[in-house]
XYZ file of N, CA and C in Angstrom:
705
model
N 2.385 5.021 -0.299
C 3.051 4.494 0.891
C 3.759 3.189 0.599
N 3.878 2.862 -0.718
C 4.480 1.605 -1.139
C 3.702 0.419 -0.572
N 2.382 0.535 -0.553
C 1.521 -0.531 -0.074
C 0.622 -0.884 -1.225
N 0.769 -2.102 -1.797
C 0.018 -2.455 -2.982
C -1.007 -3.510 -2.681
N -2.112 -3.506 -3.449
C -3.169 -4.492 -3.250
C -3.546 -5.164 -4.560
N -2.582 -5.187 -5.502
C -2.852 -5.824 -6.774
C -3.399 -4.867 -7.818
N -3.518 -3.554 -7.443
C -4.009 -2.567 -8.411
C -2.994 -1.473 -8.606
N -3.030 -0.461 -7.777
C -2.076 0.637 -7.909
C -1.585 1.036 -6.548
N -0.413 1.595 -6.500
C 0.158 2.016 -5.220
C -0.369 3.379 -4.849
N -0.124 3.761 -3.559
C -0.559 5.083 -3.083
C 0.316 6.178 -3.670
N 0.000 7.408 -3.340
C 0.738 8.558 -3.862
C 2.186 8.550 -3.456
N 3.045 8.985 -4.363
C 4.476 9.075 -4.058
C 4.959 10.490 -4.233
N 5.928 10.828 -3.472
C 6.562 12.127 -3.697
C 7.423 12.020 -4.954
N 7.493 13.078 -5.722
C 8.350 13.116 -6.906
C 9.445 14.120 -6.685
N 10.648 13.706 -7.099
C 11.767 14.631 -7.068
C 12.183 15.062 -5.690
N 12.105 14.148 -4.731
C 12.497 14.490 -3.371
C 14.000 14.706 -3.280
N 14.437 15.777 -2.630
C 15.856 15.959 -2.305
C 16.128 15.284 -0.981
N 17.343 14.743 -0.832
C 17.689 14.106 0.441
C 17.846 15.168 1.509
N 17.240 14.916 2.673
C 17.400 15.851 3.795
C 18.821 15.769 4.304
N 19.463 16.919 4.513
C 20.879 16.910 4.876
C 21.128 17.413 6.280
N 20.113 17.944 6.925
C 20.333 18.470 8.275
C 19.454 17.746 9.248
N 19.972 17.500 10.398
C 19.180 16.873 11.448
C 18.679 17.958 12.370
N 17.358 18.132 12.394
C 16.787 19.237 13.162
C 16.653 18.904 14.619
N 16.338 17.681 14.897
C 16.105 17.364 16.300
C 16.610 15.975 16.591
N 17.513 15.876 17.495
C 17.953 14.589 17.990
C 17.547 14.546 19.444
N 16.525 13.738 19.695
C 15.969 13.732 21.041
C 16.469 12.513 21.776
N 17.258 12.726 22.787
C 17.870 11.633 23.511
C 17.655 11.801 25.001
N 17.324 10.723 25.617
C 17.253 10.755 27.076
C 18.496 10.023 27.566
N 19.581 10.738 27.757
C 20.859 10.119 28.066
C 20.883 9.590 29.486
N 21.495 8.445 29.615
C 21.706 7.862 30.925
C 20.502 7.113 31.462
N 19.369 7.166 30.758
C 18.175 6.489 31.241
C 18.173 5.072 30.687
N 18.159 4.090 31.540
C 18.240 2.707 31.086
C 16.957 1.930 31.288
N 15.921 2.571 31.810
C 14.638 1.919 31.996
C 14.801 0.603 32.749
N 15.322 0.628 33.948
C 15.510 -0.591 34.719
C 14.319 -0.856 35.597
N 13.998 -2.124 35.746
C 12.916 -2.527 36.631
C 13.522 -3.306 37.795
N 13.213 -2.907 39.015
C 13.798 -3.535 40.182
C 12.848 -4.559 40.780
N 13.399 -5.668 41.209
C 12.596 -6.674 41.875
C 12.367 -6.260 43.320
N 11.564 -7.036 44.045
C 11.279 -6.709 45.435
C 12.531 -6.780 46.292
N 13.519 -7.529 45.850
C 14.758 -7.657 46.615
C 15.769 -6.591 46.231
N 15.413 -5.754 45.249
C 16.317 -4.669 44.860
C 17.190 -4.998 43.676
N 17.091 -6.217 43.099
C 17.915 -6.595 41.970
C 17.315 -6.113 40.667
N 18.140 -5.923 39.673
C 17.678 -5.501 38.363
C 17.128 -6.706 37.620
N 15.872 -6.603 37.158
C 15.255 -7.720 36.459
C 15.155 -7.486 34.959
N 15.244 -6.237 34.525
C 15.143 -5.953 33.104
C 15.851 -4.634 32.814
N 16.445 -4.539 31.657
C 17.135 -3.307 31.303
C 17.052 -3.100 29.806
N 16.800 -1.870 29.381
C 16.758 -1.523 27.974
C 17.686 -0.347 27.729
N 18.272 -0.285 26.537
C 19.154 0.846 26.232
C 18.346 2.132 26.134
N 19.003 3.263 26.253
C 18.305 4.541 26.120
C 17.597 4.653 24.762
N 16.439 5.254 24.769
C 15.685 5.461 23.538
C 16.108 6.784 22.909
N 16.439 6.754 21.634
C 16.836 7.952 20.909
C 15.947 8.113 19.682
N 15.366 9.273 19.516
C 14.534 9.550 18.347
C 15.137 10.705 17.557
N 15.268 10.515 16.275
C 15.788 11.562 15.394
C 14.713 11.962 14.399
N 14.392 13.250 14.367
C 13.416 13.787 13.431
C 14.167 14.697 12.457
N 14.242 14.271 11.211
C 15.073 14.927 10.206
C 14.232 15.825 9.296
N 14.682 17.049 9.023
C 13.901 17.948 8.162
C 13.712 17.371 6.765
N 12.556 17.590 6.202
C 12.306 17.235 4.811
C 12.296 18.518 3.992
N 12.224 18.363 2.683
C 12.298 19.552 1.828
C 10.942 19.933 1.244
N 9.888 19.427 1.853
C 8.566 19.756 1.329
C 7.491 19.456 2.348
N 6.266 19.496 1.916
C 5.162 19.192 2.797
C 4.723 20.393 3.621
N 3.818 20.134 4.523
C 3.330 21.168 5.423
C 4.286 21.294 6.586
N 4.921 22.423 6.738
C 5.981 22.574 7.717
C 5.453 22.573 9.148
N 6.174 21.909 10.015
C 5.868 21.905 11.448
C 7.180 21.711 12.180
N 7.328 22.372 13.296
C 8.540 22.179 14.084
C 8.612 20.725 14.523
N 9.812 20.153 14.488
C 9.972 18.762 14.905
C 9.702 18.628 16.401
N 9.132 17.511 16.813
C 8.828 17.344 18.239
C 10.072 17.121 19.080
N 9.993 17.500 20.338
C 11.026 17.124 21.285
C 10.760 15.707 21.758
N 11.602 15.215 22.644
C 11.411 13.837 23.096
C 11.936 13.666 24.516
N 11.098 13.077 25.346
C 11.479 12.705 26.695
C 11.060 11.251 26.868
N 11.998 10.363 27.075
C 11.725 8.926 27.082
C 10.682 8.524 28.122
N 10.755 9.108 29.309
C 9.815 8.756 30.364
C 8.404 9.201 29.996
N 8.283 10.441 29.532
C 6.970 10.962 29.158
C 6.409 10.219 27.950
N 7.262 9.924 26.979
C 6.804 9.267 25.756
C 6.319 7.844 26.017
N 6.860 7.208 27.043
C 6.480 5.830 27.344
C 5.109 5.722 27.997
N 4.589 6.846 28.483
C 3.275 6.808 29.121
C 2.208 6.459 28.093
N 1.339 5.505 28.409
C 0.303 5.117 27.450
C -0.705 6.233 27.222
N -1.326 6.212 26.054
C -2.409 7.158 25.802
C -3.365 6.556 24.776
N -4.557 7.104 24.717
C -5.524 6.731 23.701
C -5.786 7.937 22.810
N -6.249 7.657 21.616
C -6.532 8.690 20.632
C -7.984 8.562 20.190
N -8.673 9.671 20.139
C -10.032 9.693 19.601
C -10.006 10.462 18.289
N -10.368 9.767 17.209
C -10.464 10.387 15.895
C -11.946 10.535 15.566
N -12.403 11.755 15.448
C -13.811 12.012 15.144
C -14.011 12.161 13.646
N -14.887 11.315 13.090
C -15.235 11.369 11.676
C -16.746 11.522 11.547
N -17.209 11.746 10.336
C -18.640 11.902 10.101
C -19.394 10.594 10.307
N -18.673 9.476 10.264
C -19.296 8.176 10.508
C -19.228 7.784 11.984
N -18.615 8.625 12.796
C -18.511 8.341 14.212
C -17.068 8.338 14.687
N -16.854 8.240 15.997
C -15.499 8.268 16.541
C -14.772 6.931 16.397
N -13.473 7.017 16.286
C -12.599 5.836 16.274
C -11.607 6.020 17.415
N -11.545 5.042 18.308
C -10.652 5.131 19.463
C -9.473 4.188 19.276
N -8.287 4.720 19.477
C -7.049 3.969 19.244
C -6.207 3.953 20.509
N -5.658 2.806 20.815
C -4.701 2.677 21.923
C -3.301 2.746 21.336
N -2.516 3.727 21.748
C -1.168 3.916 21.208
C -0.197 2.914 21.811
N 0.669 2.361 20.982
C 1.685 1.400 21.425
C 2.957 2.156 21.791
N 2.908 2.875 22.881
C 4.001 3.783 23.230
C 5.304 3.055 23.543
N 5.223 1.873 24.136
C 6.447 1.140 24.477
C 7.085 0.504 23.251
N 6.269 0.075 22.302
C 6.788 -0.604 21.119
C 7.227 0.369 20.031
N 6.585 1.526 19.972
C 6.896 2.501 18.930
C 6.969 3.898 19.539
N 7.930 4.153 20.422
C 7.985 5.434 21.137
C 8.206 6.647 20.245
N 9.028 6.511 19.213
C 9.298 7.659 18.345
C 8.074 8.003 17.504
N 7.382 6.972 17.038
C 6.196 7.177 16.220
C 5.054 7.752 17.039
N 4.793 7.162 18.187
C 3.692 7.652 19.015
C 3.990 9.042 19.582
N 5.255 9.341 19.811
C 5.627 10.683 20.262
C 5.307 11.711 19.173
N 5.646 11.379 17.925
C 5.365 12.271 16.811
C 3.860 12.436 16.602
N 3.134 11.336 16.661
C 1.688 11.403 16.426
C 1.008 12.265 17.487
N 1.399 12.077 18.739
C 0.833 12.879 19.825
C 1.161 14.353 19.634
N 2.383 14.633 19.220
C 2.817 16.005 18.976
C 1.965 16.669 17.896
N 1.772 15.971 16.767
C 1.002 16.528 15.673
C -0.469 16.704 16.050
N -1.003 15.737 16.783
C -2.393 15.850 17.228
C -2.565 17.067 18.128
N -1.588 17.292 19.010
C -1.647 18.438 19.903
C -1.580 19.763 19.158
N -0.945 19.754 17.992
C -0.863 20.949 17.154
C -2.069 21.084 16.228
N -3.030 20.138 16.345
C -4.236 20.100 15.496
C -3.876 19.936 14.025
N -2.786 19.260 13.779
C -2.293 19.053 12.423
C -3.282 18.255 11.574
N -3.954 17.281 12.187
C -4.859 16.411 11.442
C -6.265 16.981 11.315
N -6.620 17.931 12.162
C -7.996 18.434 12.218
C -8.411 19.053 10.884
N -9.537 18.601 10.364
C -10.046 19.128 9.105
C -9.445 18.491 7.866
N -8.535 17.532 8.034
C -7.907 16.891 6.879
C -8.799 15.786 6.321
N -8.554 15.418 5.054
C -9.329 14.377 4.393
C -8.494 13.108 4.220
N -9.089 11.975 4.519
C -8.419 10.701 4.239
C -8.381 10.534 2.720
N -7.227 10.141 2.186
C -7.009 10.198 0.756
C -7.042 8.860 0.033
N -7.184 7.745 0.781
C -7.116 6.454 0.108
C -7.910 5.403 0.854
N -8.584 4.561 0.099
C -9.238 3.393 0.676
C -9.008 2.220 -0.276
N -8.758 1.052 0.285
C -8.569 -0.150 -0.531
C -9.626 -1.170 -0.140
N -10.121 -1.911 -1.121
C -11.225 -2.840 -0.875
C -10.970 -4.243 -1.399
N -9.726 -4.543 -1.739
C -9.389 -5.898 -2.178
C -7.947 -6.204 -1.811
N -7.723 -7.396 -1.289
C -6.370 -7.830 -0.929
C -5.944 -7.290 0.416
N -5.817 -5.985 0.493
C -5.606 -5.308 1.759
C -6.785 -4.364 1.960
N -7.127 -4.121 3.214
C -8.332 -3.366 3.508
C -7.982 -2.256 4.488
N -7.648 -1.108 3.923
C -7.173 -0.009 4.762
C -7.801 1.313 4.354
N -7.893 2.196 5.330
C -8.228 3.597 5.104
C -6.987 4.388 5.442
N -6.521 5.199 4.497
C -5.270 5.931 4.699
C -5.553 7.422 4.855
N -4.939 8.022 5.876
C -5.194 9.423 6.223
C -3.874 10.089 6.630
N -3.973 11.328 7.109
C -2.807 11.979 7.701
C -2.107 13.001 6.847
N -2.617 13.271 5.636
C -2.048 14.305 4.780
C -3.044 15.454 4.706
N -2.746 16.605 5.300
C -3.681 17.729 5.270
C -4.075 18.157 3.860
N -3.198 17.910 2.880
C -3.505 18.262 1.504
C -4.474 17.269 0.862
N -4.649 16.109 1.499
C -5.584 15.115 0.998
C -5.154 14.400 -0.259
N -3.850 14.387 -0.550
C -3.357 13.783 -1.783
C -2.419 12.601 -1.550
N -1.931 12.435 -0.343
C -1.036 11.323 -0.059
C 0.407 11.561 -0.407
N 0.818 12.828 -0.537
C 2.216 13.098 -0.869
C 2.837 14.197 -0.019
N 2.192 14.562 1.084
C 2.736 15.605 1.955
C 3.264 15.014 3.249
N 4.084 15.784 3.938
C 4.611 15.387 5.233
C 4.583 16.593 6.160
N 4.886 16.412 7.435
C 4.803 17.538 8.374
C 6.031 18.431 8.417
N 6.960 18.213 7.490
C 8.190 19.004 7.492
C 9.360 18.272 8.102
N 9.146 17.033 8.500
C 10.227 16.187 9.034
C 9.863 14.731 8.796
N 10.863 13.866 8.931
C 10.617 12.441 8.833
C 11.430 11.707 9.882
N 11.050 10.460 10.139
C 11.762 9.634 11.113
C 11.732 8.180 10.645
N 12.609 7.391 11.211
C 12.806 6.021 10.749
C 11.710 5.070 11.251
N 11.671 3.893 10.605
C 10.758 2.837 11.018
C 11.135 2.300 12.391
N 10.174 1.713 13.054
C 10.420 0.979 14.300
C 9.311 -0.052 14.471
N 9.521 -0.972 15.399
C 8.522 -1.993 15.737
C 8.145 -2.861 14.534
N 9.116 -3.192 13.693
C 8.823 -3.990 12.504
C 9.037 -5.499 12.696
N 9.755 -5.897 13.716
C 10.028 -7.322 13.917
C 8.717 -8.082 14.120
N 8.415 -8.977 13.192
C 7.202 -9.777 13.289
C 5.924 -9.007 13.057
N 6.015 -7.807 12.497
C 4.824 -6.973 12.321
C 3.825 -7.606 11.367
N 2.551 -7.494 11.713
C 1.459 -7.929 10.847
C 0.356 -6.879 10.939
N -0.647 -6.988 10.071
C -1.607 -5.898 9.935
C -3.063 -6.390 9.899
N -3.471 -7.135 10.931
C -4.857 -7.593 10.987
C -5.814 -6.428 11.233
N -7.095 -6.720 11.180
C -8.110 -5.702 11.425
C -7.845 -4.995 12.745
N -7.941 -3.678 12.723
C -7.717 -2.886 13.928
C -6.318 -2.340 14.060
N -5.405 -2.747 13.176
C -4.032 -2.240 13.226
C -3.978 -0.799 12.721
N -3.206 0.019 13.426
C -2.934 1.387 12.966
C -1.434 1.462 12.717
N -1.028 1.809 11.514
C 0.389 1.800 11.154
C 0.721 3.006 10.288
N 2.007 3.318 10.253
C 2.467 4.438 9.428
C 2.484 4.041 7.961
N 2.112 4.982 7.101
C 2.315 4.823 5.668
C 3.328 5.870 5.243
N 3.874 5.714 4.048
C 4.970 6.598 3.657
C 5.105 6.622 2.148
N 5.653 7.700 1.645
C 5.882 7.828 0.218
C 7.249 7.292 -0.180
N 8.194 7.287 0.747
C 9.535 6.784 0.484
C 9.898 5.749 1.550
N 10.585 4.666 1.180
C 10.943 3.632 2.155
C 11.741 4.196 3.322
N 11.342 3.784 4.528
C 12.089 4.165 5.724
C 11.867 5.574 6.210
N 11.021 6.351 5.532
C 10.790 7.742 5.920
C 9.327 7.952 6.285
N 9.085 8.065 7.574
C 7.736 8.279 8.079
C 7.513 9.748 8.392
N 6.285 10.208 8.215
C 5.951 11.591 8.521
C 4.673 11.666 9.328
N 3.560 11.939 8.641
C 2.273 12.055 9.323
C 1.227 11.090 8.798
N 1.452 10.493 7.632
C 0.445 9.634 7.041
C 0.381 8.281 7.754
N -0.846 7.785 7.905
C -1.054 6.509 8.585
C -2.247 5.790 7.965
N -2.367 4.495 8.240
C -3.530 3.757 7.769
C -4.125 2.929 8.890
N -5.407 2.657 8.755
C -6.148 1.815 9.686
C -6.652 0.607 8.913
N -6.309 -0.594 9.366
C -6.825 -1.812 8.748
C -8.220 -2.086 9.294
N -9.202 -2.114 8.411
C -10.570 -2.350 8.877
C -11.005 -3.810 8.704
N -10.156 -4.618 8.058
C -10.401 -6.057 7.912
C -9.061 -6.744 7.738
N -9.024 -8.052 7.972
C -7.775 -8.800 7.812
C -7.387 -8.855 6.336
N -6.104 -8.679 6.017
C -5.676 -8.816 4.616
C -5.812 -10.264 4.161
N -5.911 -10.460 2.871
C -6.072 -11.822 2.347
C -4.739 -12.511 2.087
N -3.641 -11.816 2.320
C -2.322 -12.404 2.168
C -1.400 -11.823 3.235
N -0.266 -12.452 3.421
C 0.703 -12.005 4.411
C 1.414 -10.752 3.910
N 1.159 -9.631 4.555
C 1.829 -8.392 4.188
C 3.233 -8.375 4.793
N 4.230 -7.901 4.070
C 5.585 -7.834 4.631
C 5.636 -6.824 5.773
N 6.521 -7.031 6.730
C 6.628 -6.101 7.869
C 7.361 -4.823 7.482
N 6.692 -3.970 6.740
C 7.334 -2.781 6.186
C 6.787 -1.472 6.730
N 5.700 -1.526 7.497
C 5.051 -0.310 7.971
C 4.923 -0.358 9.490
N 5.390 0.667 10.143
C 5.460 0.696 11.599
C 4.078 0.632 12.259
N 3.752 -0.455 12.960
C 2.506 -0.489 13.717
C 2.687 0.346 14.986
N 1.762 1.274 15.230
C 1.917 2.113 16.410
C 0.632 2.248 17.225
N -0.396 1.513 16.850
C -1.633 1.581 17.613
C -2.584 0.471 17.225
N -3.626 0.309 18.014
C -4.679 -0.643 17.680
C -6.031 -0.020 18.018
N -7.003 -0.276 17.163
C -8.337 0.271 17.360
C -9.035 -0.509 18.470
N -9.539 0.203 19.461
C -10.246 -0.432 20.574
C -11.719 -0.020 20.596
N -12.112 0.787 19.627
C -13.506 1.188 19.526
C -13.760 1.938 18.239
N -14.888 1.654 17.587
C -15.251 2.398 16.393
C -14.712 1.856 15.086
N -14.233 0.609 15.075
C -13.733 0.060 13.814
C -14.862 -0.039 12.786
N -16.093 -0.177 13.265
C -17.235 -0.236 12.360
C -17.397 1.067 11.574
N -16.977 2.181 12.163
C -17.051 3.461 11.457
C -16.124 3.461 10.244
N -14.943 2.885 10.401
C -13.996 2.791 9.284
C -14.547 1.854 8.214
N -15.144 0.739 8.654
C -15.726 -0.211 7.707
C -16.865 0.421 6.908
N -17.656 1.287 7.536
C -18.748 1.970 6.837
C -18.202 2.891 5.749
N -17.107 3.559 6.068
C -16.475 4.440 5.076
C -15.997 3.625 3.882
N -15.342 2.500 4.174
C -14.799 1.657 3.113
C -15.904 1.031 2.267
N -17.044 0.723 2.892
C -18.143 0.082 2.177
C -18.706 0.959 1.062
N -18.473 2.254 1.139
C -18.956 3.170 0.102
C -18.095 3.116 -1.148
N -16.896 2.513 -1.042
C -16.040 2.341 -2.200
C -15.216 3.558 -2.543
N -14.673 3.546 -3.745
C -13.787 4.614 -4.208
C -14.505 5.533 -5.193
N -13.923 6.691 -5.400
C -14.522 7.683 -6.291
C -14.587 7.207 -7.733
N -13.583 6.432 -8.169
C -13.566 5.979 -9.567
C -14.052 4.548 -9.744
N -14.548 3.946 -8.656
C -15.083 2.590 -8.755
C -14.039 1.490 -8.705
N -12.772 1.851 -8.568
C -11.706 0.853 -8.486
C -11.643 0.290 -7.067
N -10.718 -0.628 -6.869
C -10.551 -1.216 -5.532
C -9.484 -0.506 -4.717
N -8.921 0.568 -5.258
C -7.847 1.290 -4.577
C -7.834 2.733 -5.077
N -8.278 3.657 -4.241
C -8.300 5.044 -4.674
C -8.895 5.953 -3.626
N -9.223 7.164 -4.010
C -9.832 8.104 -3.082
C -11.230 7.625 -2.698
N -11.619 7.836 -1.445
C -12.964 7.439 -1.033
C -14.036 8.092 -1.902
N -15.126 7.368 -2.125
C -16.213 7.866 -2.953
C -16.792 9.151 -2.397
N -16.954 9.195 -1.078
C -17.419 10.390 -0.408
C -16.283 10.939 0.445
N -16.107 12.250 0.507
C -15.021 12.822 1.303
C -15.060 12.327 2.746
N -13.904 11.923 3.246
C -13.780 11.463 4.624
C -12.971 12.503 5.387
N -13.649 13.295 6.169
C -13.003 14.392 6.877
C -12.757 14.004 8.339
N -11.516 14.178 8.767
C -11.200 14.006 10.181
C -11.534 15.318 10.886
N -12.572 15.301 11.675
C -12.989 16.528 12.355
C -11.966 16.947 13.399
N -11.504 15.977 14.181
C -10.512 16.278 15.210
C -9.811 15.011 15.655
N -8.613 15.174 16.166
C -7.844 14.076 16.751
C -7.444 14.521 18.153
N -7.899 13.773 19.146
C -7.675 14.149 20.547
C -6.907 13.064 21.273
N -5.803 13.446 21.899
C -5.003 12.509 22.709
C -5.457 12.587 24.151
N -5.706 11.436 24.732
C -6.140 11.368 26.118
C -5.157 10.506 26.899
N -4.525 11.108 27.893
C -3.557 10.392 28.713
C -4.128 10.155 30.099
N -3.823 9.007 30.718
C -4.306 8.757 32.079
C -3.621 9.689 33.068
N -4.259 9.909 34.191
C -3.650 10.752 35.220
C -2.367 10.122 35.702
N -1.400 10.962 36.045
C -0.107 10.457 36.521
C -0.269 9.710 37.837
């Protein structure tokens, strides 16, 4: 994911061809997200949100998600069930609408269920990386999308952000920071959620270390995501 901790980087795709077709351009045209004051005046306005999901030439294929700006902006929480216990995440739908829309879509398709987290780091940066059904850190869901929410981004404990094999191309892989990094990480990975419960479960996984004893590698014991469930509040 081009995230280094002074040892080795995560898995990279090799020999990627550039995607040449745009499979889904999801636009909510004419919607300006205006907020009206009590007197009827416009107090805030944002441009229409447009999300583009571009086909990739590899990975586990999945149809690209559609997009509705109003629906995507609705907040939701995510429950990730692991053998160490559940992890609850609050999605940053307003700050990262394209990312959270994709994550919700994949979760609804059970894309993550039964997958293994493929990387843990224990020095410099402290993250558990998951989201590749192949468990190797080089697959995608059959599409990619651009970064967002990078202005001023940081990655303290509890941050959930996208990881990637190629710069600017996000798919399904993500990481959870289980402790504060020891240095200022550049704003290169889209933050799209924050852990609001169960961060100790991630820390327990990381405490077991890596399979080869290094500070950056596959978890010592397999970390299986049993299920990922999106929970939205009633309308």
